[in-house]
Amino acid sequence: MKSIQFLESHASTPIKNRPSIFGCPLDRTSTYRSGSDKAPNAIRQASDSIETYSPYRDRDLMDLKFSDLGDLDLVHKDLEQALKIIESMCINILTQGAKPVALGGEHTVTLPIIRALNQYLDDFLVIHIDAHSDLRQEYDGQELNHSTVIRRVAEIMGPSRLIQLGIRSGTKPEFEWMRSNKTLYEWGKGSERYLLKRLSNKKVYLTLDLDVMDPACLPGTGNPETGGWFFHDLDRLFNIMTSQNIIGADVVELNPVLDSSGASSIMAATIVRELLLII
């Protein structure tokens, strides 16, 4: 584990009922542009340029304890070994009563976290925020990669516990699956009340693929898609999530090598700050 901290983290071990950040520098199944394994450290480094105080939440991380456990050592590990290491870390966090917040890495890191959560918690929902559906049965001859991860998650939990937001790219069968299983939600003006009704005060896990953002404001991602969210769209979601019981989150698919300006990493760090504050 590396000892690089996000903003003003209070500890390097889990704190009960508080978020515990851990980095998952995994990039094994990229199919277009690699580099997401460098994201966790890039997010931490970018956090030096943002304030601990959020004017959006009117809260300050200095007043709210959280941990940063550093990065997992996934070097020279194959995909299955890496996912087992991530699952083990998540179980360690949960057994100490803390809440996992993973910094990816590719989106595949979500699967072992859901596996761990499913051992400890019943009837939680997953909100999947992404440009892509990630619902293929297989891709490039593999059943486990960044394009199939949410299908694998749905197999564990069942589609009735999955909510998908921001999706604007996928195959025809994937969109048919989402419509048939009613997992795909629109996120326009006034959508908040429908989402709140669906959540019904249940426990929620958030998986946030940064390519949900429009490339105009976050170009540093491996598979950008036009027509995406801007920060105010995400802020609307965070506003309603403040009242929910969030059990953990991940932020994935930043590719810092694709944005020499560093703006994508700064936005990712800001998003992580907001997540910590609502968790």
Coordinates of C-alpha atoms in Angstrom, one line a residue:
M1 CA 0.0 0.0 0.0
K2 CA 1.2 3.5 -0.8
S3 CA 0.9 6.3 1.7
I4 CA -0.4 9.1 -0.6
Q5 CA -3.3 10.9 1.0
F6 CA -6.4 12.5 -0.5
L7 CA -6.8 16.0 0.9
E8 CA -6.8 16.1 4.6
S9 CA -7.5 12.5 5.4
H10 CA -7.6 11.7 9.1
A11 CA -6.2 8.2 9.2
S12 CA -4.6 5.4 7.2
T13 CA -6.8 2.8 8.8
P14 CA -10.6 2.4 8.6
I15 CA -12.8 4.5 10.9
K16 CA -16.2 3.1 12.0
N17 CA -19.1 4.6 10.0
R18 CA -16.8 6.8 8.0
P19 CA -15.6 6.5 4.3
S20 CA -12.4 4.6 3.6
I21 CA -10.7 5.5 0.4
F22 CA -8.5 2.9 -1.3
G23 CA -6.9 3.0 -4.8
C24 CA -7.4 0.3 -7.3
P25 CA -4.8 1.0 -10.0
L26 CA -6.1 -1.7 -12.4
D27 CA -6.0 -1.4 -16.2
R28 CA -6.1 -5.0 -17.6
T29 CA -9.0 -5.0 -20.1
S30 CA -8.9 -1.6 -21.8
T31 CA -10.0 -1.9 -25.4
Y32 CA -9.3 1.6 -26.7
R33 CA -6.9 3.8 -24.7
S34 CA -5.0 2.5 -21.6
G35 CA -3.9 4.6 -18.6
S36 CA -6.6 4.3 -16.0
D37 CA -4.2 2.5 -13.6
K38 CA -2.6 5.9 -13.0
A39 CA -5.9 7.5 -11.9
P40 CA -5.8 7.0 -8.1
N41 CA -2.5 8.9 -7.6
A42 CA -3.6 11.5 -10.1
I43 CA -6.8 12.2 -8.2
R44 CA -4.8 12.5 -4.9
Q45 CA -2.3 14.8 -6.4
A46 CA -5.1 16.9 -8.0
S47 CA -6.8 17.2 -4.6
D48 CA -4.0 19.5 -3.5
S49 CA -5.4 22.1 -5.8
I50 CA -9.0 22.0 -4.4
E51 CA -10.4 23.2 -1.1
T52 CA -11.6 20.9 1.6
Y53 CA -14.8 23.1 1.8
S54 CA -17.6 22.5 -0.6
P55 CA -19.9 25.4 -1.4
Y56 CA -22.3 22.9 -3.0
R57 CA -22.8 21.0 0.2
D58 CA -21.9 23.7 2.6
R59 CA -19.7 21.2 4.4
D60 CA -15.9 20.9 5.0
L61 CA -13.9 17.7 4.9
M62 CA -11.9 19.1 7.8
D63 CA -14.9 18.6 10.0
L64 CA -15.8 15.1 8.8
K65 CA -13.3 12.2 9.4
F66 CA -12.4 9.8 6.7
S67 CA -9.5 7.5 5.9
D68 CA -7.2 7.0 3.0
L69 CA -5.7 3.5 2.9
G70 CA -3.5 4.1 -0.1
D71 CA -3.3 2.1 -3.2
L72 CA -3.6 -1.7 -3.5
D73 CA -0.5 -3.5 -4.9
L74 CA -1.9 -4.9 -8.1
V75 CA 1.3 -4.9 -10.1
H76 CA 2.1 -8.2 -11.8
K77 CA -1.3 -9.7 -10.7
D78 CA -3.6 -11.2 -13.3
L79 CA -7.2 -10.0 -13.5
E80 CA -8.6 -12.6 -11.1
Q81 CA -5.9 -12.1 -8.6
A82 CA -6.3 -8.4 -8.7
L83 CA -10.1 -8.7 -8.2
K84 CA -9.6 -11.0 -5.2
I85 CA -7.3 -8.4 -3.6
I86 CA -9.9 -5.7 -4.1
E87 CA -12.6 -7.9 -2.6
S88 CA -10.4 -8.7 0.4
M89 CA -9.7 -5.0 1.1
C90 CA -13.4 -4.3 0.9
I91 CA -14.2 -7.1 3.3
N92 CA -11.6 -5.7 5.7
I93 CA -13.2 -2.2 5.5
L94 CA -16.7 -3.6 6.1
T95 CA -15.7 -5.8 9.0
Q96 CA -14.4 -2.7 10.8
G97 CA -17.7 -0.9 10.2
A98 CA -16.4 1.6 7.6
K99 CA -17.6 2.4 4.1
P100 CA -15.5 1.6 1.0
V101 CA -14.8 4.3 -1.5
A102 CA -12.7 3.0 -4.3
L103 CA -10.6 5.0 -6.8
G104 CA -10.2 3.2 -10.1
G105 CA -8.8 2.1 -12.3
E106 CA -11.0 0.4 -14.9
H107 CA -14.7 -0.2 -14.2
T108 CA -14.1 -3.9 -13.6
V109 CA -13.1 -3.0 -10.0
T110 CA -16.8 -2.6 -9.1
L111 CA -17.5 -6.3 -9.3
P112 CA -15.4 -7.5 -6.3
I113 CA -16.7 -4.6 -4.2
I114 CA -20.3 -5.7 -4.9
R115 CA -19.3 -9.3 -4.1
A116 CA -18.0 -8.2 -0.7
L117 CA -21.0 -5.9 0.0
N118 CA -23.4 -8.7 -0.9
Q119 CA -21.9 -10.9 1.9
Y120 CA -22.6 -8.2 4.5
L121 CA -25.7 -6.3 3.5
D122 CA -29.1 -7.3 2.3
D123 CA -31.3 -5.5 -0.2
F124 CA -29.1 -2.6 -1.2
L125 CA -29.4 -0.8 -4.5
V126 CA -26.7 0.0 -7.0
I127 CA -26.9 3.3 -8.9
H128 CA -24.7 2.9 -12.0
I129 CA -23.7 6.3 -13.5
D130 CA -22.0 5.9 -16.8
A131 CA -22.0 6.8 -20.6
H132 CA -22.0 3.1 -21.4
S133 CA -24.3 0.3 -20.3
D134 CA -21.5 -2.2 -19.6
L135 CA -24.1 -5.0 -20.0
R136 CA -22.6 -7.2 -22.6
Q137 CA -22.5 -11.0 -22.0
E138 CA -19.0 -11.1 -23.3
Y139 CA -16.6 -8.8 -25.1
D140 CA -13.5 -9.6 -27.0
G141 CA -14.0 -13.3 -26.0
Q142 CA -14.0 -12.4 -22.3
E143 CA -17.0 -12.6 -19.9
L144 CA -15.2 -10.4 -17.4
N145 CA -14.0 -6.9 -18.4
H146 CA -15.1 -3.2 -18.3
S147 CA -17.8 -3.8 -20.9
T148 CA -19.5 -6.7 -19.1
V149 CA -19.0 -5.6 -15.4
I150 CA -22.6 -4.4 -14.8
R151 CA -24.1 -7.6 -16.3
R152 CA -22.0 -9.5 -13.8
V153 CA -23.2 -7.2 -11.0
A154 CA -26.8 -7.7 -12.1
E155 CA -26.3 -11.5 -12.0
I156 CA -25.3 -11.2 -8.4
M157 CA -28.0 -8.8 -7.2
G158 CA -30.8 -9.1 -9.8
P159 CA -31.9 -6.3 -12.2
S160 CA -34.5 -5.1 -9.8
R161 CA -31.8 -3.7 -7.6
L162 CA -30.0 -1.8 -10.4
I163 CA -30.6 1.8 -11.5
Q164 CA -28.7 3.2 -14.5
L165 CA -28.3 6.9 -15.2
G166 CA -26.5 8.8 -18.0
I167 CA -26.3 5.8 -20.4
R168 CA -26.0 6.9 -24.0
S169 CA -23.9 4.2 -25.6
G170 CA -24.5 0.4 -25.9
T171 CA -25.6 -2.3 -28.3
K172 CA -29.2 -2.8 -29.3
P173 CA -29.5 -5.9 -27.1
E174 CA -28.1 -4.0 -24.1
F175 CA -30.7 -1.2 -24.5
E176 CA -33.4 -3.9 -24.9
W177 CA -32.2 -5.5 -21.7
M178 CA -32.4 -2.2 -19.8
R179 CA -35.8 -1.4 -21.1
S180 CA -37.1 -4.9 -20.4
N181 CA -35.7 -4.9 -16.8
K182 CA -36.6 -1.2 -16.2
T183 CA -33.1 -0.3 -15.1
L184 CA -32.6 2.7 -17.3
Y185 CA -33.7 6.1 -15.9
E186 CA -33.9 9.4 -17.6
W187 CA -32.1 12.3 -15.8
G188 CA -33.8 15.4 -17.0
K189 CA -35.4 18.3 -15.1
G190 CA -37.8 17.0 -12.6
S191 CA -36.4 13.4 -12.5
E192 CA -35.4 13.7 -8.9
R193 CA -38.8 12.8 -7.5
Y194 CA -39.0 9.6 -9.6
L195 CA -35.6 8.5 -8.4
L196 CA -36.4 9.3 -4.8
K197 CA -39.6 7.2 -5.0
R198 CA -37.5 4.3 -6.5
L199 CA -34.9 4.6 -3.7
S200 CA -37.5 4.6 -1.0
N201 CA -34.8 5.1 1.7
K202 CA -33.0 1.9 0.8
K203 CA -29.2 1.5 1.2
V204 CA -27.4 2.6 -1.9
Y205 CA -24.0 1.9 -3.5
L206 CA -22.8 4.4 -6.2
T207 CA -20.6 3.4 -9.1
L208 CA -19.6 6.4 -11.1
D209 CA -17.8 6.0 -14.4
L210 CA -16.3 9.4 -15.2
D211 CA -17.1 9.1 -18.9
V212 CA -20.7 10.0 -17.9
M213 CA -19.3 13.5 -18.1
D214 CA -19.3 15.3 -21.4
P215 CA -15.8 15.3 -23.0
A216 CA -16.0 19.1 -23.1
C217 CA -15.5 19.2 -19.3
L218 CA -13.7 15.8 -18.8
P219 CA -11.7 14.7 -21.8
G220 CA -9.3 12.5 -19.8
T221 CA -11.1 9.2 -20.1
G222 CA -10.5 6.2 -22.3
N223 CA -13.8 6.0 -24.0
P224 CA -15.4 9.4 -24.2
E225 CA -19.0 9.8 -25.5
T226 CA -20.5 13.1 -26.8
G227 CA -23.7 14.4 -25.3
G228 CA -22.8 13.8 -21.7
W229 CA -23.4 15.3 -18.2
F230 CA -22.0 18.5 -16.9
F231 CA -21.2 19.2 -13.3
H232 CA -24.6 20.7 -12.5
D233 CA -26.2 17.4 -13.7
L234 CA -24.1 15.4 -11.2
D235 CA -24.7 18.0 -8.5
R236 CA -28.4 17.5 -8.8
L237 CA -27.9 13.9 -8.2
F238 CA -25.6 14.5 -5.2
N239 CA -28.3 16.9 -3.8
I240 CA -30.8 14.1 -3.4
M241 CA -28.3 11.5 -2.4
T242 CA -27.4 13.6 0.7
S243 CA -30.6 12.3 2.3
Q244 CA -29.9 8.7 1.4
N245 CA -28.1 5.9 3.2
I246 CA -25.0 5.5 1.0
I247 CA -23.0 2.4 1.9
G248 CA -20.0 3.0 -0.4
A249 CA -19.0 4.2 -3.9
D250 CA -16.4 4.0 -6.6
V251 CA -15.1 6.5 -9.1
V252 CA -13.6 4.9 -12.2
E253 CA -12.1 5.3 -15.7
L254 CA -10.2 8.6 -15.3
N255 CA -7.3 8.4 -17.7
P256 CA -5.0 11.3 -16.6
V257 CA -2.4 10.7 -19.4
L258 CA -5.1 11.9 -22.0
D259 CA -5.5 15.3 -20.5
S260 CA -2.2 17.2 -20.1
S261 CA -4.1 20.2 -18.6
G262 CA -4.9 18.2 -15.5
A263 CA -8.5 19.5 -15.6
S264 CA -10.0 16.0 -15.7
S265 CA -8.0 15.0 -12.6
I266 CA -9.1 18.1 -10.8
M267 CA -12.8 17.5 -11.6
A268 CA -12.4 13.8 -10.5
A269 CA -10.9 15.0 -7.2
T270 CA -13.8 17.4 -6.8
I271 CA -16.3 14.7 -7.4
V272 CA -14.5 12.4 -4.8
R273 CA -14.7 15.3 -2.3
E274 CA -18.4 15.7 -2.9
L275 CA -19.0 11.9 -2.5
L276 CA -17.1 11.8 0.8
L277 CA -19.3 14.7 2.0
I278 CA -22.6 13.0 1.1
I279 CA -21.4 9.6 2.4

